[in-house]
PDB file of C-alpha atoms in Angstrom:
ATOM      1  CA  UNK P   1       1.344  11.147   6.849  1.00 54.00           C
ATOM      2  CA  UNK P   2       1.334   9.548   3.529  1.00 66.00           C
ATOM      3  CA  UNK P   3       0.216  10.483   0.384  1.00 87.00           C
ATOM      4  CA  UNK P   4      -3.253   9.012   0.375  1.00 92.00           C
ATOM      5  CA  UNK P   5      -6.144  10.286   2.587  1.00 93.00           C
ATOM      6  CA  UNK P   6      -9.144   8.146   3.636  1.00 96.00           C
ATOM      7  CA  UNK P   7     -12.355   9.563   4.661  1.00 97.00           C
ATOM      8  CA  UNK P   8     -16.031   8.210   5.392  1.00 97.00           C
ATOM      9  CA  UNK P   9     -15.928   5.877   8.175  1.00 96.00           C
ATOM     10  CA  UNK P  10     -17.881   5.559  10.879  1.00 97.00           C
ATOM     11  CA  UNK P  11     -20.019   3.447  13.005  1.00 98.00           C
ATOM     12  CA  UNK P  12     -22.710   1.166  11.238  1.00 98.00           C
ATOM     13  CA  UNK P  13     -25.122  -1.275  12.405  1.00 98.00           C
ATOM     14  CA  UNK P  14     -25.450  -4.630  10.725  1.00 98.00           C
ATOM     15  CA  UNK P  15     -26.428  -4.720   7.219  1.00 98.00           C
ATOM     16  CA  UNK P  16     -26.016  -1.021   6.877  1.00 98.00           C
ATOM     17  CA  UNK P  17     -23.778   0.694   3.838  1.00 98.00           C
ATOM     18  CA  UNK P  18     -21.255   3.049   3.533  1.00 98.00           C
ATOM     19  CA  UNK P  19     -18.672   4.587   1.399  1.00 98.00           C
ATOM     20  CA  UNK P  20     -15.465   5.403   2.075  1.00 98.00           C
ATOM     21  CA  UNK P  21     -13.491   7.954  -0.409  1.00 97.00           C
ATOM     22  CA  UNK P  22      -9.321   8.747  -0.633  1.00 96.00           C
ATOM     23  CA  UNK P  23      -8.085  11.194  -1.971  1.00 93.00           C
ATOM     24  CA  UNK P  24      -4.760  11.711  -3.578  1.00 87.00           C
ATOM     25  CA  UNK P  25      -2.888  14.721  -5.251  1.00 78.00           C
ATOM     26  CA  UNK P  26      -1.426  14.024  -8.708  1.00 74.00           C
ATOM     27  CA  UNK P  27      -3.132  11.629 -11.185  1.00 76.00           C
ATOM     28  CA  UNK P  28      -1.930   8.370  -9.621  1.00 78.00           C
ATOM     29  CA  UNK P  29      -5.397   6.806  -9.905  1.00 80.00           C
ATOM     30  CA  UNK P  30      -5.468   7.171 -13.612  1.00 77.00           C
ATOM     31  CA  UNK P  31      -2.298   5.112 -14.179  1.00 83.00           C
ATOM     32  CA  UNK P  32      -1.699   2.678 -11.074  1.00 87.00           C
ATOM     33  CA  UNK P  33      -3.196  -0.646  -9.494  1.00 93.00           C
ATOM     34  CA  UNK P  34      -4.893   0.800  -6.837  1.00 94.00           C
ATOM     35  CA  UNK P  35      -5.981  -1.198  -3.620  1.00 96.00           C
ATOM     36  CA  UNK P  36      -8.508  -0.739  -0.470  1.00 98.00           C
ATOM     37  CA  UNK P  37      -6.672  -2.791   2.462  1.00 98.00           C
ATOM     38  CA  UNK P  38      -8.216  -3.190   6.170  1.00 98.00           C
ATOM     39  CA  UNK P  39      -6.430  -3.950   9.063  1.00 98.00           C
ATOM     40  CA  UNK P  40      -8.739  -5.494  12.260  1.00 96.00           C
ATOM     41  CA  UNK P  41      -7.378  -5.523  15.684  1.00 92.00           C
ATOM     42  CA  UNK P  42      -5.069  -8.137  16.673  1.00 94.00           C
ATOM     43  CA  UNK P  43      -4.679  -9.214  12.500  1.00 96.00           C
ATOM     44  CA  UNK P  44      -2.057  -8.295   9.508  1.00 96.00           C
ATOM     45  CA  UNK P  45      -3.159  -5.473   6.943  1.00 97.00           C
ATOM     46  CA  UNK P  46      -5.165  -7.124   4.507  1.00 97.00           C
ATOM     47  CA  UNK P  47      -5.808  -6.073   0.579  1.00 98.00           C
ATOM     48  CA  UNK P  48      -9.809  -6.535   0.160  1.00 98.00           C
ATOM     49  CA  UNK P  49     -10.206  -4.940  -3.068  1.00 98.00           C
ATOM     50  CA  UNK P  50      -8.125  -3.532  -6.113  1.00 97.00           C
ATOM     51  CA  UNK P  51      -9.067  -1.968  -9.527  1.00 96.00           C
ATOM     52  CA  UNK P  52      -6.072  -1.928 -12.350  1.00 93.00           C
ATOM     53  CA  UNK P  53      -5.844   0.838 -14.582  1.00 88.00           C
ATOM     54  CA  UNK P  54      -8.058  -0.345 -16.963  1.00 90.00           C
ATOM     55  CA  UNK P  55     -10.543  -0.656 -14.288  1.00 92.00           C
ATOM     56  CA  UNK P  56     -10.506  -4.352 -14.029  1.00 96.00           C
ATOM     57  CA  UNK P  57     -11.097  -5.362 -10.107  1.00 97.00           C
ATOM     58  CA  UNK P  58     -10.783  -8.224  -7.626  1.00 98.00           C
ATOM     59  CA  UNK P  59     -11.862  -8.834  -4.188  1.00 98.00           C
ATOM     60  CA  UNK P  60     -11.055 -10.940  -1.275  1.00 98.00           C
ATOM     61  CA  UNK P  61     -13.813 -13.854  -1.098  1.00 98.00           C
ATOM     62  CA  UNK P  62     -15.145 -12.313   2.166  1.00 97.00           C
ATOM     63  CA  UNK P  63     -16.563  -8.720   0.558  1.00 98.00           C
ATOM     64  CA  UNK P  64     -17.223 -10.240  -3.054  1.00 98.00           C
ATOM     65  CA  UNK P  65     -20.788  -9.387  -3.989  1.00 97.00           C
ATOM     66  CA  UNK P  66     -20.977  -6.368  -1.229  1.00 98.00           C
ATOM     67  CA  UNK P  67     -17.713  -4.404  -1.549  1.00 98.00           C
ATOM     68  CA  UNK P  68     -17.327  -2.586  -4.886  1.00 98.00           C
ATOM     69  CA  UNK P  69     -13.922  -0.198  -5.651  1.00 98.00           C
ATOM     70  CA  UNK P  70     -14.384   2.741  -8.369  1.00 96.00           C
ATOM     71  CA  UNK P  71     -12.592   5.570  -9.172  1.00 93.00           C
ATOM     72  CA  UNK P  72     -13.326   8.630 -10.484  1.00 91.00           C
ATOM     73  CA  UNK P  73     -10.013   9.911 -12.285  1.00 86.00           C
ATOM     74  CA  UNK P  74     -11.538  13.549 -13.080  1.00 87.00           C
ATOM     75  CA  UNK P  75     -11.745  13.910  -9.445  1.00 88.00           C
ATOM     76  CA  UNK P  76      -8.483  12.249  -8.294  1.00 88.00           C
ATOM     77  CA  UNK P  77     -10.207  10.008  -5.925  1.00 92.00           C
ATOM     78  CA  UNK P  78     -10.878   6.749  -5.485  1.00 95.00           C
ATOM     79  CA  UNK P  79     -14.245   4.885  -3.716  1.00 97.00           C
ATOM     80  CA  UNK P  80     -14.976   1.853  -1.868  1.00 98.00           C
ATOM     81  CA  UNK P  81     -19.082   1.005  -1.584  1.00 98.00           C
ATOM     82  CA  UNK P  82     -19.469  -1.359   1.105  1.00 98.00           C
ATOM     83  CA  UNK P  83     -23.145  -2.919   1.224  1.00 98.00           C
ATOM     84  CA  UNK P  84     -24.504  -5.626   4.083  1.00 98.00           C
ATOM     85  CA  UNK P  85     -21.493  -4.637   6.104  1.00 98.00           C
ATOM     86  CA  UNK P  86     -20.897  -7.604   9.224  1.00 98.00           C
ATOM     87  CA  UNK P  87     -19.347  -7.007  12.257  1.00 97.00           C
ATOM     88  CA  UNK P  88     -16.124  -8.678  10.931  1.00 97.00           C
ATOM     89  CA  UNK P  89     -15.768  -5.729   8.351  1.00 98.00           C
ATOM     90  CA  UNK P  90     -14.808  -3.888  11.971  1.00 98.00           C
ATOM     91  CA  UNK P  91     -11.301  -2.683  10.708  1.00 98.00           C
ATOM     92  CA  UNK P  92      -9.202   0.196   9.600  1.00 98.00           C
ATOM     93  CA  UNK P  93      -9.106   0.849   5.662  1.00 98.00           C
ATOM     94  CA  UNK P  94      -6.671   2.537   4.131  1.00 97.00           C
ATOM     95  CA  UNK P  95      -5.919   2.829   0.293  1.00 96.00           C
ATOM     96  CA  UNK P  96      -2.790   2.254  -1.358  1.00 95.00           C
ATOM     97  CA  UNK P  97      -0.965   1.350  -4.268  1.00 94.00           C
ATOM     98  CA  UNK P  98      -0.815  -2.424  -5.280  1.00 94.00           C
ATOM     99  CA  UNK P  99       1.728  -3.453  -4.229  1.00 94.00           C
ATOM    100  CA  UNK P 100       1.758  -0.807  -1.885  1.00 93.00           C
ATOM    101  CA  UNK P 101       3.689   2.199  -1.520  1.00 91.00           C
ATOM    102  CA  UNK P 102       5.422   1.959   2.817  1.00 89.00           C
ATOM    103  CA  UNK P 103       5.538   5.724   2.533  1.00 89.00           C
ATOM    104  CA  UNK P 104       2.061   6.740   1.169  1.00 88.00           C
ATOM    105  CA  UNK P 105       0.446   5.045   3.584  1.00 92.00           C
ATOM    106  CA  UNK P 106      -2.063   7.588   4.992  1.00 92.00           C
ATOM    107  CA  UNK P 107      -4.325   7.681   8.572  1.00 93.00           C
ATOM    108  CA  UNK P 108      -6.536   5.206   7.475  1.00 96.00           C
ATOM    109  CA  UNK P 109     -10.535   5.281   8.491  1.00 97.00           C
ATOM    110  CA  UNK P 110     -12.141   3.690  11.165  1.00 98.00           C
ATOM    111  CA  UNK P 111     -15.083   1.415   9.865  1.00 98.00           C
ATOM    112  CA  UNK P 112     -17.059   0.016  13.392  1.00 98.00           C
ATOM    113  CA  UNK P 113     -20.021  -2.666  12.357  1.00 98.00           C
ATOM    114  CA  UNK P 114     -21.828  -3.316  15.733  1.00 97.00           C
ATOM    115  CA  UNK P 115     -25.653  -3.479  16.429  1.00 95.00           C
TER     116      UNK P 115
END
C-alpha cells in the first residue's frame, strides 16, 4: 500500500458523473505535480490528467472538456470530476505524483461505465 488512497468509484451508466477523491498524509499536494492515471484491462497505466503546483492542468485529448483535476490543499486531498463518462473511461484510477512515485502507488478505484 502506497502513500496515496483513492476513493469514489463505482459503477455508472453512460453519460453519468462522478468524482473520485485521494487522499494523502503530509502536504504533498500543495507543493508537487500531481497526476490522475487509469489503467483499462489488457492496456499500460495511462496519465489522464495533472495539475502543477500552481494549479495549472492538462489532460489527455480523450477526457478534455469532461474530466477536471482540483485540489483542495486545506484538506490534503486531491479531486478528479468526471462528466459524460463513456464506456471506454472503464478503468482503474489511481493518483500519483508526476512523474510518479513506484512506491506511493496506492489500491487504485474501480470506475465501471456500462448501460
Amino acid at each position: 500500500q502506497g502513500q496515496f488512497v483513492e476513493s469514489g468509484g463505482g459503477l455508472v451508466k453512460p453519460g453519468g458523473s462522478l468524482r473520485l477523491s485521494c487522499a494523502a498524509s503530509g502536504s504533498i499536494f500543495r507543493y508537487y505535480a500531481m497526476g490522475w492515471y487509469r489503467q483499462a484491462p489488457g492496456k499500460q497505466r495511462e496519465l489522464v490528467a495533472r495539475i502543477n503546483s500552481g494549479d495549472r492542468t492538462n489532460y489527455v485529448d480523450s477526457v478534455k472538456g469532461r474530466f477536471t483535476i482540483f485540489r483542495d490543499t486545506s484538506k490534503n486531498a486531491m479531486y478528479l470530476q468526471m462528466n459524460s463518462l463513456k464506456p471506454e473511461d472503464t478503468a482503474i484510477y489511481y493518483c500519483n505524483e508526476d512523474p510518479p512515485v513506484f512506491a506511493s502507488w496506492g489500491q487504485g478505484t474501480q470506475i465501471t461505465v456500462s448501460s
